[in-house]
Coordinates of C-alpha atoms in Angstrom, one line a residue:
T796 CA 75.1 89.4 139.4
P797 CA 74.4 91.4 142.6
A798 CA 74.0 95.2 142.1
K799 CA 76.8 97.4 143.2
K800 CA 76.0 99.3 146.3
E801 CA 76.3 103.0 146.3
G802 CA 79.6 104.0 147.9
A803 CA 80.8 100.5 148.2
E804 CA 84.6 100.0 147.9
N805 CA 85.7 97.6 145.2
P806 CA 89.2 98.5 144.1
E807 CA 89.6 95.4 141.8
G808 CA 86.3 96.0 140.1
A809 CA 87.1 99.7 139.6
Q810 CA 90.5 98.8 138.2
M811 CA 88.8 96.4 135.7
E812 CA 86.3 99.1 134.7
E813 CA 89.1 101.6 134.0
Q814 CA 90.9 99.0 131.9
V815 CA 87.8 98.3 129.8
Q816 CA 87.2 102.0 129.3
E817 CA 90.9 102.4 128.3
D818 CA 90.7 99.5 125.8
T819 CA 87.5 100.9 124.3
A820 CA 89.1 104.3 123.9
K821 CA 91.9 102.9 121.8
E822 CA 91.2 103.6 118.1
E823 CA 92.4 101.6 115.2
P824 CA 95.6 102.9 113.7
T825 CA 95.2 105.1 110.7
A826 CA 97.4 106.4 107.9
H827 CA 97.1 108.6 104.8
A828 CA 98.8 109.7 101.6
T829 CA 98.3 112.8 99.5
L830 CA 98.5 111.7 95.9
N831 CA 100.4 114.3 93.7
S832 CA 100.8 114.3 89.9
A833 CA 103.8 112.6 88.3
S834 CA 105.2 112.2 84.8
G835 CA 103.5 115.4 83.6
S836 CA 100.0 114.3 84.6
S837 CA 97.5 116.4 86.5
V838 CA 96.3 113.5 88.7
T839 CA 95.6 114.4 92.3
G840 CA 93.9 112.5 95.1
T841 CA 94.1 110.9 98.5
A842 CA 94.6 107.5 100.0
T843 CA 93.4 106.7 103.5
F844 CA 94.1 103.6 105.5
R845 CA 92.5 102.2 108.7
Q846 CA 93.5 99.0 110.5
V847 CA 90.3 96.9 110.7
G848 CA 91.7 93.6 111.8
E849 CA 95.0 92.2 113.2
M850 CA 96.4 91.8 109.7
T851 CA 93.8 93.7 107.6
V852 CA 93.8 97.4 106.5
R853 CA 91.0 99.1 104.7
M854 CA 92.4 101.2 101.9
S855 CA 90.3 104.0 100.3
V856 CA 91.3 106.0 97.3
E857 CA 89.8 109.2 95.8
A858 CA 91.6 110.3 92.6
H859 CA 90.8 113.0 89.9
N860 CA 92.1 113.9 86.4
L861 CA 92.9 110.4 85.3
S862 CA 92.3 109.3 81.8
P863 CA 89.0 107.3 81.7
G864 CA 89.5 103.6 82.0
E865 CA 91.7 101.3 84.1
H866 CA 94.8 102.2 86.0
A867 CA 97.0 99.9 88.2
L868 CA 97.3 100.8 91.9
H869 CA 100.4 99.5 93.8
L870 CA 102.3 100.2 96.9
H871 CA 106.0 100.7 96.1
Q872 CA 108.9 100.0 98.4
N873 CA 110.1 103.6 99.0
G874 CA 108.1 106.5 100.5
D875 CA 109.8 108.9 98.1
C876 CA 108.0 110.8 95.4
S877 CA 110.8 113.3 94.7
A878 CA 111.5 112.3 91.1
P879 CA 109.3 114.0 88.5
D880 CA 108.3 110.5 87.2
A881 CA 108.0 109.0 90.7
T882 CA 110.7 106.4 90.0
S883 CA 112.2 107.4 93.4
A884 CA 109.4 105.2 94.9
G885 CA 111.3 102.2 93.7
G886 CA 109.7 98.9 92.6
H887 CA 106.6 97.2 94.0
W888 CA 106.7 96.5 97.7
N889 CA 107.7 92.9 97.8
P890 CA 109.1 91.8 101.2
G891 CA 108.3 88.1 100.5
G892 CA 110.3 88.0 97.2
M893 CA 107.2 86.8 95.3
E894 CA 106.4 87.0 91.6
H895 CA 104.2 89.8 90.5
G896 CA 100.6 88.8 90.1
Q897 CA 96.9 89.4 91.0
R898 CA 96.1 89.8 94.7
G899 CA 94.4 86.7 96.0
V900 CA 95.4 84.5 93.0
G901 CA 98.6 82.5 93.2
E902 CA 101.8 84.6 94.0
F903 CA 101.7 88.4 94.2
H904 CA 103.7 91.2 95.7
A905 CA 102.5 92.7 99.0
G906 CA 102.1 95.9 97.0
D907 CA 100.0 94.5 94.2
I908 CA 96.5 95.8 94.8
I909 CA 94.0 96.3 92.0
N910 CA 93.1 98.1 88.7
L911 CA 91.1 101.2 89.5
T912 CA 88.5 102.3 86.9
A913 CA 88.3 106.0 86.3
D914 CA 84.9 107.3 85.0
A915 CA 84.4 109.4 81.9
D916 CA 85.4 112.5 83.9
G917 CA 88.6 110.9 85.1
N918 CA 87.4 110.3 88.7
V919 CA 87.7 107.2 90.8
S920 CA 86.5 106.3 94.3
W921 CA 87.4 102.9 95.7
S922 CA 87.7 101.1 99.0
E923 CA 88.7 97.6 99.9
D924 CA 90.0 95.6 102.9
I925 CA 93.6 94.3 102.2
V926 CA 94.6 91.2 104.1
G927 CA 98.3 90.9 105.1
W928 CA 98.9 94.6 105.8
T929 CA 99.4 96.5 109.1
I930 CA 99.8 100.1 110.1
G931 CA 103.0 99.8 112.1
G932 CA 104.5 96.6 113.3
S933 CA 106.7 94.1 111.3
D934 CA 108.6 95.3 108.3
S935 CA 107.0 92.5 106.3
T936 CA 103.5 93.8 106.8
N937 CA 103.9 97.5 107.7
I938 CA 102.6 99.9 105.0
L939 CA 104.0 103.1 106.6
N940 CA 106.5 105.0 104.6
K941 CA 105.7 103.1 101.4
G942 CA 104.8 104.9 98.1
V943 CA 101.2 104.7 96.7
I944 CA 101.4 104.8 92.9
I945 CA 98.7 105.1 90.3
H946 CA 99.9 104.0 86.9
D947 CA 99.0 105.2 83.5
K948 CA 97.8 101.8 82.3
Q949 CA 96.1 98.7 83.8
D950 CA 98.0 95.9 85.4
D951 CA 98.0 92.7 83.2
F952 CA 98.9 90.7 86.4
V953 CA 101.3 88.6 84.3
T954 CA 104.3 90.7 83.0
Q955 CA 107.2 90.6 85.5
P956 CA 107.9 92.5 87.6
T957 CA 105.5 95.4 86.9
G958 CA 102.4 94.1 85.2
A959 CA 103.1 96.3 82.1
A960 CA 101.3 99.1 84.0
G961 CA 103.1 101.9 82.3
G962 CA 104.3 105.2 83.7
R963 CA 103.5 106.6 87.2
V964 CA 100.9 109.3 87.0
A965 CA 100.4 109.9 90.8
C966 CA 102.5 109.3 93.9
G967 CA 102.0 109.7 97.6
V968 CA 103.8 108.7 100.8
I969 CA 101.9 106.8 103.4
M970 CA 102.2 108.6 106.8
E971 CA 100.8 107.7 110.1
G972 CA 97.6 109.4 111.3
S973 CA 94.5 110.8 109.6
M974 CA 94.4 113.7 107.1

C-alpha cells in the first residue's frame, strides 16, 4: 500500500478513517440493577450487564447477607420491586412460553439463570455470559426493565413454574447504563 503523502487530499479515505474511528468508539451497551432486600431479608447487592456479542450478555452479581448455600437467580417479567415480598416483579421472564428448567438443558425460561452459592459469610460473586439476551432490541431478548430476583432456596430445575426456589430475598430493576 503506498504511503499517504503529507497534505494530500483524499476525501474518501478521510471519510472511511472517520467511520472506523466512530465504530471503534461505540461501546457495548451496559445495564445495571441495585439489589435491595425483600421478604424481611437483609440481602443487598448489584447486578451488572454488558453486551458481549450480538445475542450474548455478560451478567455479574455481587450479593451480601444471604444465608450460606444455594439460592436461585432469575429474571422476572416486571421491573417492579415495590411489593415487600417482591411479588410485584411477576413470574419468571418467559417470552417463548417454555417450561421452567435448567439453562442449556432442554426447555427453560429466558429468565432461568443459575443457582448462586453464598459462602459461609453470606457473600456471592458470580459472572457468566448468557446467550439469548440483549440490552435493548426485541422484546423477546431485551433484558431492560426486567426484575432480577435472588430466591431464598435453590432452584430444583424441575418444579413448574418456579423451580421450588422459595421466597424472594432480593429484587432489583434492570436499567440501561452503568452504575
